[in-house]
XYZ file of N, CA and C in Angstrom:
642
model
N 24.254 14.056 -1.112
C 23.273 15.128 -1.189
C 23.108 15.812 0.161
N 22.628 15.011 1.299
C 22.557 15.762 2.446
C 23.634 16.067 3.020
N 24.991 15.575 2.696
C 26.644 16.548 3.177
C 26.464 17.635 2.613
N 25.921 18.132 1.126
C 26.084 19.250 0.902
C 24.987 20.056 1.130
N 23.769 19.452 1.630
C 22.953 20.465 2.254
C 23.678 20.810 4.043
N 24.271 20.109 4.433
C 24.981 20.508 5.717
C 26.158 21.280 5.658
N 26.686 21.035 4.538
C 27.940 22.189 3.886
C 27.500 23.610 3.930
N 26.256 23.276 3.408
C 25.272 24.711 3.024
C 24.674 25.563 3.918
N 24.180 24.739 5.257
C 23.468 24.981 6.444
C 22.352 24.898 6.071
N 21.462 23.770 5.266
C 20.320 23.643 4.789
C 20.013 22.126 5.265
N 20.925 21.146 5.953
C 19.912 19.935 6.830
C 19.700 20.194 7.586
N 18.282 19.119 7.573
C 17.242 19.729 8.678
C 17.836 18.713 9.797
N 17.130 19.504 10.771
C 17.636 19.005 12.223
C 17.451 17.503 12.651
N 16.452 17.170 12.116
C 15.657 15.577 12.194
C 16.033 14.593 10.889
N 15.260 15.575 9.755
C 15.380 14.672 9.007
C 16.821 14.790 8.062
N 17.650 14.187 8.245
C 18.761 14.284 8.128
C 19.810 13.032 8.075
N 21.054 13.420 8.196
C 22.080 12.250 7.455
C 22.009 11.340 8.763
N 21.690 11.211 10.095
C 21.474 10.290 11.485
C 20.269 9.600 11.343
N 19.033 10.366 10.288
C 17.840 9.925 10.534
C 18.072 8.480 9.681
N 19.104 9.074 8.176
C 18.760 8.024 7.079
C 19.700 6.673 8.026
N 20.603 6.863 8.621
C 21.524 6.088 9.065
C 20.442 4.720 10.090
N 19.758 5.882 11.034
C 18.692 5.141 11.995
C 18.081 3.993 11.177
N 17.159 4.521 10.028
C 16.517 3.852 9.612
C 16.826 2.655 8.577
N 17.967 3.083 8.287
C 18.581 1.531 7.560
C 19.616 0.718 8.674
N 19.969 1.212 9.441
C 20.042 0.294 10.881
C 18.357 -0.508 11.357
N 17.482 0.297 11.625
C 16.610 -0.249 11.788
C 15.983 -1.406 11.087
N 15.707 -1.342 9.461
C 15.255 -1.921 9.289
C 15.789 -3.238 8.770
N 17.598 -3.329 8.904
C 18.286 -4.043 9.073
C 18.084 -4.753 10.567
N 17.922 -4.568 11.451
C 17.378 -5.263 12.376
C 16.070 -5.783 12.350
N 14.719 -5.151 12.006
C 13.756 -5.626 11.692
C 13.934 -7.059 10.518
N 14.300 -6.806 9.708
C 14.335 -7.971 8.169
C 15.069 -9.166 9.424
N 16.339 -8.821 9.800
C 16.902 -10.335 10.676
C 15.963 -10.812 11.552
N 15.348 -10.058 12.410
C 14.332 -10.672 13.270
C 13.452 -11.394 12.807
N 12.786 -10.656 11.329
C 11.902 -11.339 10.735
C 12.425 -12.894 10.491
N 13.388 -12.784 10.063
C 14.322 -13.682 8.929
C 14.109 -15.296 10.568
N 14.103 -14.418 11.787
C 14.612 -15.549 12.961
C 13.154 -15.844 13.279
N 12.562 -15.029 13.105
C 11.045 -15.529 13.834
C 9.981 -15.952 12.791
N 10.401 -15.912 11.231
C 9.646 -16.318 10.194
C 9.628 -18.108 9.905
N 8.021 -18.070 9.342
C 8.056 -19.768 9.333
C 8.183 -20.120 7.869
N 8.155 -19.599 7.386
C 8.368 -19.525 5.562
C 9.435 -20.388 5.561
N 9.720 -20.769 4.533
C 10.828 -21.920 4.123
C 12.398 -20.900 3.731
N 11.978 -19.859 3.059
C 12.778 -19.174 2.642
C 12.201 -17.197 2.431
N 13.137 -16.578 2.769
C 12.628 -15.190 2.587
C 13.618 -14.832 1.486
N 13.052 -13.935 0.828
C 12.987 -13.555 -0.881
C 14.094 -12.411 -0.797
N 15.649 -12.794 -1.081
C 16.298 -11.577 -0.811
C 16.304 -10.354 -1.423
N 15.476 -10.457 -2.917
C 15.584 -9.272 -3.035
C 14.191 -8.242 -2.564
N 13.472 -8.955 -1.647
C 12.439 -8.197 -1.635
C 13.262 -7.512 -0.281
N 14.052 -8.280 0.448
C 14.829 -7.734 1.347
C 15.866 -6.221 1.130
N 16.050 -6.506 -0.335
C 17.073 -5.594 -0.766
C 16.128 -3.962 -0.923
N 14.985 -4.593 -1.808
C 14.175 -3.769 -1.868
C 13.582 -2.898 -0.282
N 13.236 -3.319 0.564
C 12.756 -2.808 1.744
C 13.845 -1.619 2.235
N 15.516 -2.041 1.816
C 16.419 -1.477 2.863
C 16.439 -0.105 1.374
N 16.193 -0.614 0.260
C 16.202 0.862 -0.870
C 14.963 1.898 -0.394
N 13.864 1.109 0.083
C 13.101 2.407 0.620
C 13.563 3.522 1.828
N 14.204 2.814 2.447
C 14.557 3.255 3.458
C 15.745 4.660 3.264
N 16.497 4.165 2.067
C 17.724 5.191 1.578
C 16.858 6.485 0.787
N 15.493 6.013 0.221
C 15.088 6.909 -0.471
C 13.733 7.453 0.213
N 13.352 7.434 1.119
C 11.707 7.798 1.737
C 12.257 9.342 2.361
N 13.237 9.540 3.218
C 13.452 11.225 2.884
C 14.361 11.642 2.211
N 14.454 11.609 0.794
C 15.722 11.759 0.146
C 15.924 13.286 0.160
N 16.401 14.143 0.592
C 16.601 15.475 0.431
C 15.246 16.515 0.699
N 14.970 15.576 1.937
C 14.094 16.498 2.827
C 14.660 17.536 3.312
N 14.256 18.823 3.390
C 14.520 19.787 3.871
C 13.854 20.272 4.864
N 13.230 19.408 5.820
C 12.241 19.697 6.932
C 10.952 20.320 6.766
N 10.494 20.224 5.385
C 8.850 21.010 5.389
C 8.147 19.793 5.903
N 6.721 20.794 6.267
C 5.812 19.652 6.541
C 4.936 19.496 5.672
N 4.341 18.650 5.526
C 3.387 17.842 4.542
C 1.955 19.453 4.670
N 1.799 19.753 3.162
C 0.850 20.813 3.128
C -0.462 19.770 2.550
N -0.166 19.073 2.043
C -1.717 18.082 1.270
C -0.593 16.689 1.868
N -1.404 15.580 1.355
C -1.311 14.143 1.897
C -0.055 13.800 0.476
N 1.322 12.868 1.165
C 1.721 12.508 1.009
C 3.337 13.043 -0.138
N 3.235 14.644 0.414
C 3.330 15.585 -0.154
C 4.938 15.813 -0.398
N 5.897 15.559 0.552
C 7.329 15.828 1.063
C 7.838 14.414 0.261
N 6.776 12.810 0.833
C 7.169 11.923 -0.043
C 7.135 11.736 -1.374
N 6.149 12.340 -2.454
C 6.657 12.450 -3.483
C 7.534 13.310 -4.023
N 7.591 13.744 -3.249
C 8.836 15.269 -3.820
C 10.513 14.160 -3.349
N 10.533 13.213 -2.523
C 11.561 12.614 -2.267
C 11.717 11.514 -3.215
N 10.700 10.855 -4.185
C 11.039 9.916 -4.543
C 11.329 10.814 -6.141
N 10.442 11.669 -5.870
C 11.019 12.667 -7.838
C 12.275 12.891 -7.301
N 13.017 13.528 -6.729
C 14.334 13.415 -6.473
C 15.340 12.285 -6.422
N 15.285 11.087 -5.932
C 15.779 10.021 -6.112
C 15.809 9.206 -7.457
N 14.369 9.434 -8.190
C 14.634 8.793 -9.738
C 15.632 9.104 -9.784
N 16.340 9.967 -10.440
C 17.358 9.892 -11.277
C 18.764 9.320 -10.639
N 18.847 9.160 -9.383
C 19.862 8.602 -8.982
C 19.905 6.648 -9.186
N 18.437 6.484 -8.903
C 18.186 5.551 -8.721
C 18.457 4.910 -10.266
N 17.956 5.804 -11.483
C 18.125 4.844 -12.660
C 19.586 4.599 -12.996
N 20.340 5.425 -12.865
C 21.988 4.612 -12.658
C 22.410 3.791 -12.368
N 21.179 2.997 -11.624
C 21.733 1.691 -10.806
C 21.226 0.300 -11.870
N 20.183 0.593 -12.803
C 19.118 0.025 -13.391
C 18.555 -1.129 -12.697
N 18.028 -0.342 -11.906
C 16.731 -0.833 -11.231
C 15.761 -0.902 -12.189
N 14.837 -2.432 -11.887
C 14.017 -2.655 -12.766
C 12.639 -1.583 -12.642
N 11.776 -1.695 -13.619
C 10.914 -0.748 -13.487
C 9.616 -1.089 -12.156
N 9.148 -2.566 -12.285
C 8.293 -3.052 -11.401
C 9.142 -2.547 -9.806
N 10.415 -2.616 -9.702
C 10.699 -2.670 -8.205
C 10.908 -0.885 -8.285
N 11.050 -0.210 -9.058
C 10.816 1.469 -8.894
C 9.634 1.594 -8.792
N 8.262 1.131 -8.854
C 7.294 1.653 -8.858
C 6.818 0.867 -7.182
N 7.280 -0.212 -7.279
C 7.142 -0.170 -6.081
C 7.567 0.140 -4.786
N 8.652 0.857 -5.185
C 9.601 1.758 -3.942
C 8.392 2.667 -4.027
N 8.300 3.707 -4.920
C 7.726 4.898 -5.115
C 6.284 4.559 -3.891
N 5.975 3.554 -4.245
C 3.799 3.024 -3.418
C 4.509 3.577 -1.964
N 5.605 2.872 -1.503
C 6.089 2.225 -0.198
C 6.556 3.685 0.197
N 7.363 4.919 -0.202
C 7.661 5.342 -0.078
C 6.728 6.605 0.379
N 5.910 6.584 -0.799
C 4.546 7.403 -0.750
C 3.560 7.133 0.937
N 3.931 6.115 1.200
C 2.838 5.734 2.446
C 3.921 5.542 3.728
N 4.994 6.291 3.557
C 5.619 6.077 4.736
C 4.773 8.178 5.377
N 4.229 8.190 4.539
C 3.643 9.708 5.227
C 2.677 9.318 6.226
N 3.244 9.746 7.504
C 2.504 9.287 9.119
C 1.220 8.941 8.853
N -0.207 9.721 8.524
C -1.275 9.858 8.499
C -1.910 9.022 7.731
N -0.968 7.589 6.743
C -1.523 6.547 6.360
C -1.229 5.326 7.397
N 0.193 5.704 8.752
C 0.930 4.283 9.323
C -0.579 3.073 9.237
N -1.207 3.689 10.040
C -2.815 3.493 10.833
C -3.063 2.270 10.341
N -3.485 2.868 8.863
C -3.762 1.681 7.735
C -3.488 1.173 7.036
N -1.755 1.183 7.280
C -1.048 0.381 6.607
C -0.896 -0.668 7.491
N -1.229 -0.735 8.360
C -1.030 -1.764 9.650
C -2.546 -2.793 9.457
N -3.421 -2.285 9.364
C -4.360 -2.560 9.396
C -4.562 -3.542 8.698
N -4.235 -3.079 6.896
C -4.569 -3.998 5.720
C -3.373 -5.161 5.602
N -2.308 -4.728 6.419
C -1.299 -6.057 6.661
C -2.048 -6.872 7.354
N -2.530 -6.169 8.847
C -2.751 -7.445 9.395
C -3.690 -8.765 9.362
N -4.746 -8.083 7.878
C -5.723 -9.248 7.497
C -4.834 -10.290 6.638
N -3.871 -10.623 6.467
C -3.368 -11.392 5.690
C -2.036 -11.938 6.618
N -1.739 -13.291 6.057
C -0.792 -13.819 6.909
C 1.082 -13.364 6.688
N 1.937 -13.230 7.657
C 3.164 -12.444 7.152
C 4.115 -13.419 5.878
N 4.234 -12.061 5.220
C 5.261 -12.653 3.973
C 6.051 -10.985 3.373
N 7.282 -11.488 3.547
C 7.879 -10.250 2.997
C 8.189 -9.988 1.631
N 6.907 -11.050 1.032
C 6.882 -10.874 -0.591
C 5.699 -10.359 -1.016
N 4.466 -9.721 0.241
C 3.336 -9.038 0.603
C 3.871 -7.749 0.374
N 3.747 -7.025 -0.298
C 3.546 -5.757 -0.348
C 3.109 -5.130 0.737
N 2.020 -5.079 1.092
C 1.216 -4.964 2.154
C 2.015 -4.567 3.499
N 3.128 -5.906 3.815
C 3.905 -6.328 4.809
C 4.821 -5.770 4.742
N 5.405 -5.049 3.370
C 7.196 -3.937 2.901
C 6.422 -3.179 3.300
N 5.113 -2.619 3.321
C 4.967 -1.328 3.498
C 4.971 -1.015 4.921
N 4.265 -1.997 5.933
C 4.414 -2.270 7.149
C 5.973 -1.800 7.755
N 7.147 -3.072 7.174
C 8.216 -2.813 7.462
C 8.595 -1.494 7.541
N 8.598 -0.644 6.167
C 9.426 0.472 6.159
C 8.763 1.579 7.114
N 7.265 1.243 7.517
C 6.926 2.232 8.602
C 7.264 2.305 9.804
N 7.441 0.875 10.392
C 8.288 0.683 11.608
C 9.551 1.166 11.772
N 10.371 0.695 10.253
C 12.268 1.211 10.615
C 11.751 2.701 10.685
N 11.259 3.333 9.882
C 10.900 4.751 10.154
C 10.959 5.562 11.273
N 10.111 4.586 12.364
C 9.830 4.912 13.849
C 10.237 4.709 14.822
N 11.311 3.384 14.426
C 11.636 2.243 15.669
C 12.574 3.229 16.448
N 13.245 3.922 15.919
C 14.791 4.485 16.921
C 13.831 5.563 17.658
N 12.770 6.141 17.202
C 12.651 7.334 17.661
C 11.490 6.879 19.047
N 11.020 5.280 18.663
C 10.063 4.434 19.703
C 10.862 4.219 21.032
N 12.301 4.084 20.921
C 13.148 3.534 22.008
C 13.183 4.308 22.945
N 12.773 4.041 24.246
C 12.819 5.178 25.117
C 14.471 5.997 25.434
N 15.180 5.081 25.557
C 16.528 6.035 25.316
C 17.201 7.170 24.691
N 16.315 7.024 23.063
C 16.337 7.805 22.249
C 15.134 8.551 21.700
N 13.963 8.463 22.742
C 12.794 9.055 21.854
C 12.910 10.817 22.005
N 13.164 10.918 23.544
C 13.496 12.347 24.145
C 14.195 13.004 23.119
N 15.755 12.710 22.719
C 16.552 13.245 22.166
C 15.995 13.784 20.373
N 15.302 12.708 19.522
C 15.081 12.723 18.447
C 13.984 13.690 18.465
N 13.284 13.745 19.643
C 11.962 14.248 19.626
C 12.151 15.971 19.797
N 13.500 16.545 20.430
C 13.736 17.582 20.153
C 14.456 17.985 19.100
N 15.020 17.174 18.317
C 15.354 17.525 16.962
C 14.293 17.549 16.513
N 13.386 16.903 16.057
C 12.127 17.243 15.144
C 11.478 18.751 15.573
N 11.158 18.863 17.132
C 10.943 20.294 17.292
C 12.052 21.227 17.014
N 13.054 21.154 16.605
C 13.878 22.625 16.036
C 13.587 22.393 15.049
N 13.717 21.640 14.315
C 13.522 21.049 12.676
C 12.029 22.182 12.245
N 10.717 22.426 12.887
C 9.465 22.396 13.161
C 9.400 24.007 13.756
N 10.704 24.729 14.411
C 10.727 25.519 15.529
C 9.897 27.058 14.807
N 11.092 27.293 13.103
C 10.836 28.118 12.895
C 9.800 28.960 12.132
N 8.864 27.782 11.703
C 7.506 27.870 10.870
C 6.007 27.460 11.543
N 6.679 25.970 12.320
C 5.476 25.365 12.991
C 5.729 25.451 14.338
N 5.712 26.609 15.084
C 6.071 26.971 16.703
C 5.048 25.901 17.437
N 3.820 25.832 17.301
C 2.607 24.815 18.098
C 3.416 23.286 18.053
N 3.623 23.119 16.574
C 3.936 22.370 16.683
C 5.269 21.443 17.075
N 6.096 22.062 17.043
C 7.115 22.337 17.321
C 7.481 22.013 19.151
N 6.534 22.993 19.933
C 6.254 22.710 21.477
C 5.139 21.273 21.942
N 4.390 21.092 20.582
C 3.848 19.812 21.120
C 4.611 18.898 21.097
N 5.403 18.431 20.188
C 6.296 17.073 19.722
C 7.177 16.680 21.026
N 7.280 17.547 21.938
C 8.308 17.262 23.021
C 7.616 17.556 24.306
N 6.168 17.636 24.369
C 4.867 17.509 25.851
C 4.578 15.792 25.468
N 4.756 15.506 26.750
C 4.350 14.350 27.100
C 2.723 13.836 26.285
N 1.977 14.688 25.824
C 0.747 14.239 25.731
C 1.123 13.841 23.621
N 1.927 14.872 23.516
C 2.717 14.985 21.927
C 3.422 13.428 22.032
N 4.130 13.247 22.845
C 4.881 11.799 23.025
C 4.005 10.915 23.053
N 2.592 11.239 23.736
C 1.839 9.693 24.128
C 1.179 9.856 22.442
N 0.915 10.736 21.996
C -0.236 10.839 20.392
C 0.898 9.900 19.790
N 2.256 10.168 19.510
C 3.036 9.342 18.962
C 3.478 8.168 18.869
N 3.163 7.704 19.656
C 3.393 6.108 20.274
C 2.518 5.302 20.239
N 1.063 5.891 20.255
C -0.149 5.471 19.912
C -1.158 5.545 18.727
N -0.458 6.695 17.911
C -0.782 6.597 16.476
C 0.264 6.275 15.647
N 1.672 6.621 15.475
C 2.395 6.477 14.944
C 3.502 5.064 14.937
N 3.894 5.187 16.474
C 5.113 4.280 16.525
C 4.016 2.508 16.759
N 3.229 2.288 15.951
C 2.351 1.041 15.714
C 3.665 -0.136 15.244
N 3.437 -1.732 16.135
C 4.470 -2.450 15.580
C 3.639 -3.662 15.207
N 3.719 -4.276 14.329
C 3.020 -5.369 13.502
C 3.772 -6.745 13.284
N 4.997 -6.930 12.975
C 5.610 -7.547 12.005
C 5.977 -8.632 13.420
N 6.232 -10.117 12.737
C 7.324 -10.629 13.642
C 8.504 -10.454 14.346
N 8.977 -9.371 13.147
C 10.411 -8.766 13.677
C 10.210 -8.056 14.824
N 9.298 -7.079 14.647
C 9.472 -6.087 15.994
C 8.973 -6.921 17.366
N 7.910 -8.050 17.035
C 7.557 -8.576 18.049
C 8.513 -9.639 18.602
N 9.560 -10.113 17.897
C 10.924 -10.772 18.822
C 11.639 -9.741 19.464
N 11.704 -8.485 18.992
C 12.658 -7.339 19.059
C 11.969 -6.899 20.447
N 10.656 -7.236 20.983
C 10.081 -6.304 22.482
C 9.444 -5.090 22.152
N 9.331 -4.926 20.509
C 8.883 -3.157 20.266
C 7.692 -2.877 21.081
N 6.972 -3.594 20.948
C 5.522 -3.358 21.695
C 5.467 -3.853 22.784
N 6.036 -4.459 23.813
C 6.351 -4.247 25.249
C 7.085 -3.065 25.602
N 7.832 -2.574 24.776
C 8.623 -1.253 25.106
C 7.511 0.464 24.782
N 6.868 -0.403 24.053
C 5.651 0.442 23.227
C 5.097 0.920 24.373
N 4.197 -0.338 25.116
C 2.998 0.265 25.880
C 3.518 0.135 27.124
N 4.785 0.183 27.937
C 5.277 0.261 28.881
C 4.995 1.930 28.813
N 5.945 2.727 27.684
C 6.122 4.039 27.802
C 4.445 4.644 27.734
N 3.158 3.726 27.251
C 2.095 4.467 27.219
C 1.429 4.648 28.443
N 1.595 3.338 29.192
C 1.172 3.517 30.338
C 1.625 4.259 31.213
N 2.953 4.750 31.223
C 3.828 5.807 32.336
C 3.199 7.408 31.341
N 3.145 7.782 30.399
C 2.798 8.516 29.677
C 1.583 9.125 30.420
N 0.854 7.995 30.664
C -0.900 8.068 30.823
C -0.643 8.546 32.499
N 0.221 7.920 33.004
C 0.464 7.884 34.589
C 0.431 8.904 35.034
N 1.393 9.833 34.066
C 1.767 11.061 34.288
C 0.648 12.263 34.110
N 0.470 12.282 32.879
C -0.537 13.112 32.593
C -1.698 12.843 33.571
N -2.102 12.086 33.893
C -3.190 12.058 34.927
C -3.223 12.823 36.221
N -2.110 12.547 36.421
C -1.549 13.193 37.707
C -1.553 14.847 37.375
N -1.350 15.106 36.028
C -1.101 16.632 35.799
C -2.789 17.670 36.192
């Protein structure tokens, strides 16, 4: 689907065929970490299988709009994916629960999806805790300081020709620190063997360093 929106000159700059790649890299690293730093006897592979299907389907044929009401781009991605998805016959309980997971990977819930995980103890057979996951792989590549710069000006061209404000905030340092501190949130065991949140608030504090100085 997204080769032939790039055939077309219709993928978007961000969200696109590198983004989907990032994020099932990612959360293929997240699930192993979990898998190394979990005390459970056993982790549930298909809830594993399930986590890495959200990930293929949370921007399925995004075309770079932005969210006009709450959660808005994600259901328009998962009505697009049904029908690919029932070819596979996927059961109905694990489609409806892609669809929850998928629905709340829209930024402006991360907050409290973190939140209502963290009253309960980790299990990647928690709902609660997939939803956690798929918000992190979401964020993790774009959290890495190596790669936050780079991704962060794709999202502003992606953004350039409708949302200009926004577009120039996503790539000001103060746009970088809102992101890292509302968005790029890390919870899970995985990210916490992985350093996410030492890498997290390293970049907040130089963030803060800076701007102060401005």
């Amino acid at each position: 689907v997204h080769a032939l929106m790039a055939h077309n000159g219709l993928e978007a700059a961000y969200h696109n065929r590198l983004h989907f790649a990032d994020t099932l890299w990612c959360m293929t690293a997240l699930l192993l970490a979990c898998r190394q730093a979990s005390v459970e006897p056993r982790l549930q592979d298909e809830q594993e299988m399930l986590a890495i299907l959200v990930m293929v389907g949370h921007d399925f044929h995004h075309d770079g709009r932005v969210n006009q009401h709450l959660m808005e781009m994600e259901n328009r991605s998962v009505t697009l994916a049904a029908p690919v998805l029932d070819q596979f016959g996927i059961a109905e309980d694990d489609l409806e629960c892609m669809k929850r997971l998928v629905q709340h990977t829209d930024p402006t819930t991360v907050a409290e999806n973190h939140s209502v995980a963290l009253q309960r103890p980790f299990s990647i057979g928690d709902q609660a805790w997939l939803q956690v996951l798929a918000n992190e792989a979401d964020v993790l590549a774009s959290s890495l300081p190596d790669y936050g710069e780079s991704l962060g000006e794709a999202l502003s061209r992606e953004w350039a020709a409708k949302h200009a404000d926004m577009a120039k905030s996503v790539i000001s340092p103060a746009g970088r620190l809102y992101f890292l501190e509302k968005v790029a949130i890390f919870s899970t065991p995985g990210s916490r063997r992985l350093g996410l949140q030492q890498l997290r608030e390293m970049q907040i504090a130089a963030l803060k360093q800076t701007l102060n100085k401005v």
